[in-house]
Amino acid sequence: IRHTMIPSISYGYRPNFGDEGRFGFSQTTQVAIDSLTNQPIFQTLPRFNGNVPSGGLQSNLSMQINNRVEMKVRSRSDSTEAKSEKVSLTDNLNIGGSYNLAADSLRLSNINISMNTRLFKVFDVNFTSTLDPYQLSPDGNRRVDRFMLESSGFKLARLTNANLSVRANFNPAARSTNTPPPTNLPGMLNPNDQFLPDYVDFNIPWTLNLDYTIFYTGGTP
């Protein structure tokens, strides 16, 4: 059995384009006057038409691990059992997330897990899931800046959604032969004559597809 693990790390930085004094993409202006308090109402609006960069400082450190598991077995086609063939147990198993160094809270992103493999050269299996490392408030309406590891029970993360799909494709090659059809068959001059044997070509290709999907969605704010 061979397990190949490929880690990757990337870093992305995005300035706070909502800073009026530095970039000037937006401007806070008075839009109305409150009829009750007679106080001006201010709102931050874009200074240009079209797409405006969003505000908020981003300093993300992204991490991902790609796994592949393979196994060598004896080849069934070799009668001497001297040869072996490679079988893939897991084509791809990806685990990734990011950490925002510029955020004041909830810096760690959700943990995404995806896996795909092919079983018995027929079944294609795909699995995706999302794990939330943070706890929820007592009312369950928002996330709080406390890791699941800090809870009473030993939990690494909270499962928010998962999806499993299995697809099978049965498309065997139609039976083929290089032998030409017999030439001594009776002619089909009178197809209504029940005493004449018929020649039927059973070489009929066919395809059967099967799909099964199951998903789970948890209570997320």
Coordinates of N, CA and C in Angstrom, one line a residue:
I1 N 0.9 -1.2 0.0 CA 0.0 0.0 0.0 C 0.9 1.2 0.0
R2 N 0.6 2.2 -0.9 CA 1.3 3.4 -0.9 C 0.4 4.6 -0.7
H3 N 0.8 5.5 0.3 CA 0.0 6.7 0.6 C 0.9 7.9 0.2
T4 N 0.4 8.6 -0.7 CA 1.0 9.9 -1.2 C 0.3 11.1 -0.6
M5 N 1.1 11.9 0.0 CA 0.5 13.1 0.7 C 1.2 14.3 0.1
I6 N 0.4 15.3 -0.4 CA 1.0 16.5 -1.1 C 0.4 17.7 -0.3
P7 N 1.2 18.3 0.5 CA 0.7 19.6 1.2 C 1.0 20.8 0.4
S8 N 0.1 21.8 0.5 CA 0.3 23.1 -0.2 C -0.1 24.2 0.7
I9 N 0.7 25.3 0.7 CA 0.4 26.5 1.5 C 0.5 27.7 0.6
S10 N -0.5 28.6 0.7 CA -0.5 29.8 -0.1 C -0.9 31.0 0.8
Y11 N -0.6 32.1 0.4 CA -0.9 33.3 1.1 C -1.5 34.4 0.2
G12 N -2.6 35.0 0.7 CA -3.2 36.0 -0.1 C -3.5 37.3 0.7
Y13 N -3.3 38.4 0.2 CA -3.4 39.7 0.9 C -4.3 40.6 0.0
R14 N -5.3 41.2 0.7 CA -6.1 42.2 0.0 C -6.3 43.4 0.9
P15 N -5.9 44.6 0.5 CA -6.1 45.8 1.3 C -7.5 46.1 1.6
N16 N -7.7 47.0 2.5 CA -9.1 47.5 2.9 C -9.5 48.6 1.9
F17 N -10.1 48.2 0.8 CA -10.5 49.3 -0.2 C -11.6 50.2 0.3
G18 N -12.2 49.8 1.4 CA -13.2 50.7 2.0 C -12.7 51.8 2.8
D19 N -11.3 51.9 2.9 CA -10.7 53.1 3.6 C -10.8 54.3 2.7
E20 N -11.6 55.3 3.1 CA -11.9 56.4 2.3 C -10.6 57.3 2.1
G21 N -9.9 57.5 3.2 CA -8.7 58.4 3.1 C -7.6 57.8 2.3
R22 N -7.5 56.5 2.2 CA -6.3 55.9 1.5 C -6.6 55.6 0.0
F23 N -7.8 55.1 -0.3 CA -8.1 54.6 -1.6 C -9.2 55.5 -2.3
G24 N -10.1 56.0 -1.6 CA -11.1 56.9 -2.1 C -12.2 56.2 -3.0
F25 N -12.4 54.9 -2.9 CA -13.4 54.3 -3.7 C -14.8 54.6 -3.1
S26 N -14.9 55.0 -1.9 CA -16.2 55.3 -1.3 C -16.1 56.6 -0.5
Q27 N -17.3 57.1 -0.2 CA -17.4 58.4 0.5 C -18.6 58.4 1.4
T28 N -18.4 58.9 2.6 CA -19.6 59.0 3.5 C -20.2 60.4 3.3
T29 N -21.4 60.4 3.0 CA -22.2 61.6 2.7 C -23.5 61.6 3.4
Q30 N -24.1 62.8 3.5 CA -25.4 63.0 4.1 C -26.4 62.6 3.1
V31 N -27.3 61.7 3.4 CA -28.4 61.3 2.4 C -29.7 61.8 2.8
A32 N -30.0 62.1 4.1 CA -31.3 62.5 4.5 C -31.2 63.2 5.9
I33 N -32.3 63.6 6.4 CA -32.5 64.2 7.7 C -33.6 63.4 8.4
D34 N -33.3 63.0 9.7 CA -34.3 62.3 10.5 C -35.4 63.2 10.8
S35 N -36.6 62.8 10.5 CA -37.8 63.7 10.7 C -38.1 63.8 12.2
L36 N -37.7 62.9 13.0 CA -38.0 62.9 14.4 C -37.0 63.7 15.2
T37 N -35.7 63.4 15.0 CA -34.7 64.0 15.7 C -34.0 65.2 15.0
N38 N -34.4 65.4 13.8 CA -33.8 66.5 13.0 C -32.3 66.4 12.9
Q39 N -31.8 65.1 12.9 CA -30.4 64.9 12.8 C -30.1 64.4 11.4
P40 N -28.9 64.7 10.9 CA -28.5 64.2 9.5 C -28.2 62.7 9.6
I41 N -28.6 62.1 8.5 CA -28.3 60.6 8.3 C -27.2 60.5 7.2
F42 N -26.2 59.8 7.6 CA -25.0 59.6 6.8 C -25.0 58.2 6.3
Q43 N -24.5 58.0 5.1 CA -24.3 56.7 4.5 C -23.1 56.7 3.6
T44 N -22.4 55.5 3.7 CA -21.2 55.4 2.8 C -21.6 54.8 1.5
L45 N -21.3 55.6 0.4 CA -21.7 55.2 -0.9 C -20.4 55.2 -1.8
P46 N -20.5 54.4 -2.9 CA -19.3 54.3 -3.8 C -19.3 55.6 -4.6
R47 N -18.1 56.0 -4.9 CA -17.9 57.3 -5.7 C -17.9 57.0 -7.2
F48 N -17.8 55.8 -7.6 CA -17.8 55.5 -9.0 C -18.9 54.5 -9.4
N49 N -19.3 54.6 -10.6 CA -20.3 53.6 -11.1 C -19.6 52.3 -11.5
G50 N -20.4 51.2 -11.4 CA -19.9 49.9 -11.8 C -19.4 49.2 -10.5
N51 N -18.6 48.2 -10.8 CA -18.1 47.3 -9.7 C -17.0 48.1 -8.9
V52 N -17.2 48.1 -7.6 CA -16.3 48.7 -6.6 C -15.7 47.7 -5.7
P53 N -14.4 47.7 -5.5 CA -13.8 46.7 -4.6 C -14.5 46.7 -3.2
S54 N -14.7 45.5 -2.7 CA -15.3 45.4 -1.4 C -14.3 45.8 -0.3
G55 N -14.8 46.3 0.8 CA -14.0 46.7 1.9 C -13.6 45.5 2.8
G56 N -12.8 45.8 3.8 CA -12.3 44.7 4.7 C -10.9 44.3 4.4
L57 N -10.0 44.3 5.4 CA -8.7 43.8 5.2 C -8.6 42.3 5.2
Q58 N -8.0 41.7 4.3 CA -7.8 40.3 4.2 C -6.3 39.9 4.2
S59 N -6.0 39.0 5.1 CA -4.6 38.5 5.1 C -4.7 37.0 5.4
N60 N -5.0 36.2 4.3 CA -5.3 34.8 4.5 C -4.1 33.9 4.2
L61 N -4.0 32.9 5.1 CA -3.0 31.8 5.0 C -3.8 30.6 4.7
S62 N -3.7 30.0 3.5 CA -4.5 28.9 3.1 C -3.6 27.6 3.1
M63 N -4.2 26.6 3.6 CA -3.5 25.3 3.7 C -4.4 24.2 3.2
Q64 N -3.7 23.2 2.4 CA -4.4 22.1 1.8 C -3.5 20.9 1.8
I65 N -4.1 19.8 2.0 CA -3.4 18.5 2.0 C -4.2 17.6 1.0
N66 N -3.5 17.1 0.0 CA -4.0 16.2 -1.0 C -3.5 14.8 -0.7
N67 N -4.3 13.8 -0.6 CA -3.9 12.4 -0.3 C -4.4 11.5 -1.4
R68 N -3.5 10.5 -1.7 CA -3.8 9.5 -2.7 C -3.3 8.1 -2.1
V69 N -4.2 7.1 -2.1 CA -3.9 5.8 -1.6 C -4.0 4.8 -2.7
E70 N -2.9 4.0 -2.9 CA -2.9 3.0 -4.0 C -2.5 1.7 -3.4
M71 N -2.8 0.6 -4.1 CA -2.4 -0.7 -3.6 C -2.0 -1.6 -4.8
K72 N -1.1 -2.5 -4.6 CA -0.7 -3.4 -5.7 C -1.2 -4.8 -5.3
V73 N -1.9 -5.4 -6.3 CA -2.4 -6.8 -6.1 C -1.9 -7.6 -7.3
R74 N -2.1 -8.9 -7.1 CA -1.7 -9.9 -8.1 C -2.6 -9.7 -9.3
S75 N -2.1 -9.8 -10.5 CA -2.9 -9.7 -11.7 C -3.7 -11.0 -11.9
R76 N -5.0 -10.8 -12.1 CA -5.8 -12.0 -12.4 C -5.6 -12.6 -13.8
S77 N -5.1 -11.7 -14.7 CA -4.9 -12.2 -16.1 C -3.6 -13.0 -16.2
D78 N -2.7 -12.9 -15.2 CA -1.5 -13.6 -15.3 C -1.6 -15.0 -14.5
S79 N -1.5 -16.1 -15.3 CA -1.6 -17.4 -14.6 C -0.4 -17.7 -13.7
T80 N 0.7 -17.1 -14.0 CA 1.9 -17.4 -13.2 C 2.0 -16.6 -11.9
E81 N 1.1 -15.7 -11.7 CA 1.0 -14.8 -10.5 C 2.3 -14.1 -10.3
A82 N 3.1 -13.8 -11.4 CA 4.3 -13.1 -11.3 C 4.1 -11.6 -11.4
K83 N 3.1 -11.2 -12.1 CA 2.8 -9.8 -12.4 C 1.8 -9.3 -11.4
S84 N 1.9 -8.0 -11.2 CA 0.9 -7.3 -10.3 C 0.4 -6.1 -11.0
E85 N -0.8 -5.6 -10.5 CA -1.4 -4.5 -11.1 C -1.7 -3.5 -10.0
K86 N -1.8 -2.2 -10.3 CA -2.0 -1.2 -9.3 C -3.5 -0.8 -9.3
V87 N -4.0 -0.8 -8.0 CA -5.4 -0.5 -7.8 C -5.5 0.8 -6.9
S88 N -6.3 1.7 -7.3 CA -6.4 3.0 -6.6 C -7.5 2.8 -5.6
L89 N -7.2 3.0 -4.3 CA -8.2 3.0 -3.2 C -8.9 4.3 -3.1
T90 N -8.1 5.4 -3.2 CA -8.6 6.8 -3.1 C -7.9 7.6 -4.1
D91 N -8.6 8.1 -5.1 CA -7.9 8.9 -6.1 C -7.5 10.3 -5.6
N92 N -8.4 10.9 -4.9 CA -8.1 12.2 -4.3 C -8.9 12.4 -2.9
L93 N -8.2 12.8 -1.9 CA -8.7 13.1 -0.6 C -8.2 14.5 -0.2
N94 N -8.9 15.5 -0.3 CA -8.5 16.9 -0.1 C -9.0 17.4 1.2
I95 N -8.2 18.0 2.0 CA -8.5 18.6 3.3 C -7.9 20.0 3.3
G96 N -8.7 21.0 3.4 CA -8.2 22.4 3.3 C -9.0 23.4 4.1
G97 N -8.3 24.5 4.4 CA -8.9 25.6 5.1 C -8.0 26.8 5.0
S98 N -8.4 27.9 5.7 CA -7.6 29.1 5.7 C -7.7 29.8 7.0
Y99 N -6.7 30.7 7.3 CA -6.7 31.4 8.6 C -6.4 32.9 8.2
N100 N -7.4 33.8 8.6 CA -7.3 35.2 8.3 C -6.6 35.9 9.5
L101 N -5.3 36.3 9.2 CA -4.5 36.9 10.2 C -5.0 38.3 10.5
A102 N -5.8 39.0 9.7 CA -6.2 40.3 9.9 C -7.6 40.4 10.6
A103 N -8.2 39.3 10.8 CA -9.6 39.3 11.5 C -9.4 39.5 13.0
D104 N -10.4 40.1 13.6 CA -10.3 40.3 15.0 C -10.9 39.1 15.8
S105 N -11.7 38.3 15.1 CA -12.3 37.1 15.7 C -12.7 36.1 14.5
L106 N -12.9 34.9 14.9 CA -13.3 33.8 13.9 C -12.3 33.8 12.8
R107 N -11.1 33.7 13.1 CA -10.0 33.8 12.1 C -9.9 32.5 11.3
L108 N -10.2 31.4 11.9 CA -10.1 30.1 11.1 C -11.4 29.9 10.3
S109 N -11.2 29.5 9.0 CA -12.4 29.3 8.1 C -12.9 27.9 8.4
N110 N -14.0 27.6 7.7 CA -14.5 26.2 7.7 C -13.5 25.3 7.1
I111 N -13.5 24.0 7.5 CA -12.6 23.0 7.0 C -13.4 22.2 5.9
N112 N -12.9 22.2 4.7 CA -13.5 21.5 3.6 C -12.8 20.2 3.3
I113 N -13.6 19.2 3.1 CA -13.1 17.8 2.8 C -13.8 17.3 1.6
S114 N -13.0 16.8 0.7 CA -13.6 16.3 -0.6 C -12.8 15.0 -0.9
M115 N -13.5 14.0 -1.5 CA -12.9 12.7 -1.8 C -13.6 12.2 -3.0
N116 N -12.8 11.6 -3.9 CA -13.4 10.9 -5.1 C -12.5 9.7 -5.4
T117 N -13.2 8.6 -5.8 CA -12.5 7.4 -6.1 C -13.4 6.5 -7.1
R118 N -12.8 5.5 -7.6 CA -13.6 4.6 -8.5 C -13.4 3.2 -8.0
L119 N -14.5 2.5 -7.7 CA -14.5 1.2 -7.2 C -14.9 0.1 -8.2
F120 N -14.1 -0.9 -8.3 CA -14.3 -2.1 -9.2 C -14.5 -1.6 -10.6
K121 N -13.9 -0.5 -11.0 CA -13.9 0.0 -12.3 C -15.3 0.3 -12.8
V122 N -16.3 0.4 -11.9 CA -17.6 0.6 -12.3 C -18.3 1.8 -11.6
F123 N -18.0 1.9 -10.2 CA -18.7 2.8 -9.4 C -17.8 4.1 -9.2
D124 N -18.3 5.2 -9.5 CA -17.7 6.5 -9.2 C -18.3 7.1 -7.9
V125 N -17.4 7.3 -6.9 CA -17.9 7.8 -5.6 C -17.3 9.1 -5.3
N126 N -18.2 10.1 -5.0 CA -17.7 11.5 -4.7 C -18.3 11.9 -3.3
F127 N -17.5 12.5 -2.5 CA -17.9 12.9 -1.2 C -17.4 14.2 -0.9
T128 N -18.2 15.1 -0.3 CA -17.8 16.5 0.1 C -18.5 16.8 1.4
S129 N -17.8 17.5 2.3 CA -18.3 17.9 3.6 C -17.7 19.2 4.0
T130 N -18.3 19.8 5.0 CA -17.8 21.1 5.5 C -17.9 21.0 7.1
L131 N -16.8 21.3 7.7 CA -16.7 21.3 9.2 C -16.5 22.7 9.7
D132 N -17.3 23.0 10.7 CA -17.1 24.3 11.4 C -16.4 24.2 12.7
P133 N -15.2 24.8 12.8 CA -14.4 24.6 14.1 C -14.9 25.4 15.3
Y134 N -15.9 26.3 15.1 CA -16.4 27.2 16.2 C -17.7 26.7 16.7
Q135 N -18.0 27.1 18.0 CA -19.2 26.8 18.6 C -20.3 27.8 18.2
L136 N -21.5 27.4 18.5 CA -22.7 28.3 18.3 C -23.1 28.9 19.7
S137 N -23.8 30.0 19.6 CA -24.3 30.7 20.8 C -25.4 29.8 21.4
P138 N -25.7 30.0 22.7 CA -26.8 29.2 23.3 C -28.1 29.1 22.5
D139 N -28.5 30.2 21.8 CA -29.7 30.1 21.1 C -29.5 29.5 19.7
G140 N -28.3 29.2 19.3 CA -28.0 28.5 18.0 C -28.1 29.4 16.8
N141 N -28.1 30.7 17.0 CA -28.3 31.6 15.8 C -27.0 32.2 15.3
R142 N -25.9 32.1 16.0 CA -24.7 32.7 15.5 C -23.5 32.0 16.0
R143 N -22.4 32.2 15.4 CA -21.1 31.5 15.8 C -20.4 32.4 16.8
V144 N -19.8 31.8 17.7 CA -19.0 32.5 18.8 C -17.5 32.2 18.6
D145 N -16.7 33.0 19.1 CA -15.2 32.9 19.0 C -14.7 31.9 20.1
R146 N -15.2 30.7 20.0 CA -14.7 29.6 20.9 C -14.7 28.3 20.1
F147 N -13.5 27.7 20.1 CA -13.4 26.4 19.3 C -14.2 25.3 19.9
M148 N -14.5 24.4 19.1 CA -15.2 23.2 19.5 C -14.4 22.3 20.5
L149 N -13.1 22.5 20.4 CA -12.2 21.7 21.3 C -12.3 22.2 22.7
E150 N -12.8 23.5 22.9 CA -13.0 24.0 24.2 C -14.3 23.6 24.9
S151 N -15.2 22.9 24.2 CA -16.4 22.5 24.8 C -16.2 21.3 25.7
S152 N -17.3 20.9 26.4 CA -17.2 19.8 27.4 C -16.8 18.5 26.7
G153 N -17.5 18.2 25.6 CA -17.2 17.0 24.9 C -16.1 17.2 23.9
F154 N -15.3 16.1 23.7 CA -14.1 16.2 22.8 C -14.6 16.1 21.3
K155 N -14.7 17.3 20.7 CA -15.1 17.4 19.3 C -14.2 18.4 18.6
L156 N -13.6 17.9 17.5 CA -12.7 18.7 16.7 C -13.5 19.8 16.0
A157 N -14.6 19.5 15.4 CA -15.4 20.5 14.6 C -16.8 20.0 14.6
R158 N -17.6 20.8 14.0 CA -19.1 20.6 13.9 C -19.4 20.4 12.4
L159 N -20.1 19.3 12.1 CA -20.4 19.0 10.7 C -21.6 19.8 10.4
T160 N -21.5 20.6 9.3 CA -22.5 21.5 8.9 C -23.3 21.0 7.6
N161 N -22.5 20.4 6.7 CA -23.2 19.7 5.6 C -22.3 18.7 5.0
A162 N -22.9 17.7 4.3 CA -22.2 16.6 3.7 C -23.0 16.1 2.5
N163 N -22.3 15.6 1.5 CA -22.9 15.1 0.3 C -22.1 13.9 -0.2
L164 N -22.9 12.8 -0.4 CA -22.3 11.6 -1.0 C -23.1 11.2 -2.2
S165 N -22.4 11.0 -3.3 CA -23.0 10.5 -4.6 C -22.2 9.3 -5.1
V166 N -23.0 8.4 -5.6 CA -22.4 7.2 -6.2 C -23.1 7.0 -7.6
R167 N -22.2 6.9 -8.6 CA -22.7 6.7 -9.9 C -22.1 5.5 -10.5
A168 N -22.9 4.7 -11.2 CA -22.4 3.5 -11.9 C -22.9 3.6 -13.4
N169 N -22.0 3.1 -14.2 CA -22.2 3.1 -15.6 C -21.9 1.7 -16.2
F170 N -22.9 1.1 -16.6 CA -22.8 -0.3 -17.2 C -22.9 -0.1 -18.7
N171 N -21.8 -0.3 -19.4 CA -21.9 -0.1 -20.9 C -20.9 -1.2 -21.5
P172 N -21.2 -2.4 -21.4 CA -20.3 -3.4 -21.9 C -20.3 -3.3 -23.5
A173 N -19.2 -3.7 -24.0 CA -19.0 -3.6 -25.5 C -19.9 -4.7 -26.1
A174 N -20.6 -4.3 -27.1 CA -21.5 -5.3 -27.8 C -20.6 -6.4 -28.3
R175 N -21.2 -7.6 -28.3 CA -20.5 -8.8 -28.7 C -20.2 -8.6 -30.2
S176 N -18.9 -8.7 -30.4 CA -18.4 -8.6 -31.8 C -17.7 -9.8 -32.2
T177 N -17.7 -10.1 -33.5 CA -17.0 -11.3 -34.0 C -16.6 -10.9 -35.5
N178 N -15.5 -11.5 -35.8 CA -15.0 -11.4 -37.2 C -15.5 -12.4 -38.2
T179 N -16.3 -13.3 -37.6 CA -16.9 -14.4 -38.5 C -18.1 -13.8 -39.3
P180 N -18.0 -13.8 -40.6 CA -19.2 -13.3 -41.4 C -20.4 -14.2 -41.2
P181 N -21.6 -13.6 -41.3 CA -22.8 -14.4 -41.2 C -22.9 -15.5 -42.3
P182 N -23.5 -16.6 -42.0 CA -23.6 -17.7 -43.0 C -24.3 -17.2 -44.2
T183 N -23.8 -17.8 -45.3 CA -24.3 -17.4 -46.7 C -25.4 -18.4 -47.2
N184 N -25.7 -19.5 -46.4 CA -26.6 -20.4 -46.9 C -28.0 -20.2 -46.3
L185 N -28.3 -19.0 -45.7 CA -29.6 -18.8 -45.1 C -30.6 -18.6 -46.2
P186 N -31.8 -19.0 -45.9 CA -32.9 -18.9 -46.9 C -33.2 -17.4 -47.1
G187 N -33.5 -17.0 -48.3 CA -33.9 -15.7 -48.6 C -35.2 -15.2 -47.9
M188 N -35.3 -14.0 -47.5 CA -36.4 -13.5 -46.9 C -37.4 -12.9 -47.9
L189 N -37.7 -13.7 -48.9 CA -38.6 -13.1 -49.9 C -40.0 -13.0 -49.5
N190 N -40.4 -13.9 -48.6 CA -41.8 -13.9 -48.1 C -41.8 -13.9 -46.6
P191 N -41.7 -12.8 -46.0 CA -41.6 -12.7 -44.5 C -42.8 -13.3 -43.8
N192 N -43.9 -13.5 -44.5 CA -45.1 -14.0 -43.8 C -45.2 -15.6 -43.8
D193 N -44.2 -16.2 -44.5 CA -44.2 -17.6 -44.5 C -43.6 -18.1 -43.2
Q194 N -44.4 -18.8 -42.4 CA -44.0 -19.3 -41.1 C -43.0 -20.4 -41.2
F195 N -42.9 -21.1 -42.3 CA -42.0 -22.2 -42.4 C -40.6 -21.8 -42.8
L196 N -40.3 -20.5 -43.0 CA -39.0 -20.1 -43.3 C -38.3 -19.6 -42.0
P197 N -37.1 -20.1 -41.7 CA -36.5 -19.7 -40.5 C -36.0 -18.2 -40.6
D198 N -36.0 -17.5 -39.5 CA -35.5 -16.1 -39.6 C -34.1 -16.0 -39.0
Y199 N -33.4 -15.1 -39.5 CA -32.0 -14.8 -39.0 C -32.1 -13.4 -38.3
V200 N -31.8 -13.5 -37.0 CA -31.9 -12.3 -36.2 C -30.5 -11.9 -35.7
D201 N -30.1 -10.6 -35.8 CA -28.9 -10.2 -35.3 C -29.1 -9.7 -33.9
F202 N -28.5 -10.4 -32.9 CA -28.6 -10.0 -31.5 C -27.6 -9.1 -31.0
N203 N -26.8 -8.5 -31.9 CA -25.8 -7.6 -31.5 C -26.4 -6.2 -31.2
I204 N -27.0 -6.0 -30.0 CA -27.7 -4.8 -29.6 C -26.9 -4.1 -28.5
P205 N -26.3 -3.0 -28.7 CA -25.6 -2.3 -27.6 C -26.6 -1.7 -26.7
W206 N -26.2 -1.6 -25.4 CA -27.1 -1.0 -24.4 C -26.2 -0.4 -23.3
T207 N -26.8 0.6 -22.6 CA -26.2 1.3 -21.5 C -27.1 1.5 -20.4
L208 N -26.6 1.3 -19.2 CA -27.4 1.5 -18.0 C -26.7 2.4 -17.0
N209 N -27.3 3.5 -16.6 CA -26.7 4.4 -15.6 C -27.5 4.4 -14.3
L210 N -26.8 4.4 -13.2 CA -27.4 4.4 -11.9 C -26.8 5.5 -11.1
D211 N -27.6 6.3 -10.5 CA -27.1 7.5 -9.7 C -27.8 7.4 -8.3
Y212 N -27.1 7.6 -7.2 CA -27.6 7.7 -5.9 C -26.9 8.8 -5.2
T213 N -27.7 9.7 -4.5 CA -27.2 10.8 -3.8 C -27.8 11.0 -2.5
I214 N -27.0 11.2 -1.5 CA -27.6 11.5 -0.1 C -26.8 12.7 0.4
F215 N -27.5 13.6 1.1 CA -26.9 14.8 1.6 C -27.4 15.1 3.0
Y216 N -26.6 15.8 3.8 CA -27.0 16.2 5.1 C -26.7 17.7 5.3
T217 N -27.6 18.4 5.9 CA -27.5 19.9 6.2 C -27.8 20.1 7.6
G218 N -26.8 20.7 8.3 CA -27.0 21.0 9.8 C -27.5 22.4 10.0
G219 N -27.8 22.7 11.2 CA -28.3 24.0 11.5 C -27.2 25.0 11.6
T220 N -27.0 25.8 10.6 CA -25.9 26.8 10.6 C -26.5 28.2 10.5
P221 N -26.0 29.2 11.2 CA -26.5 30.5 11.1 C -26.3 31.2 9.8

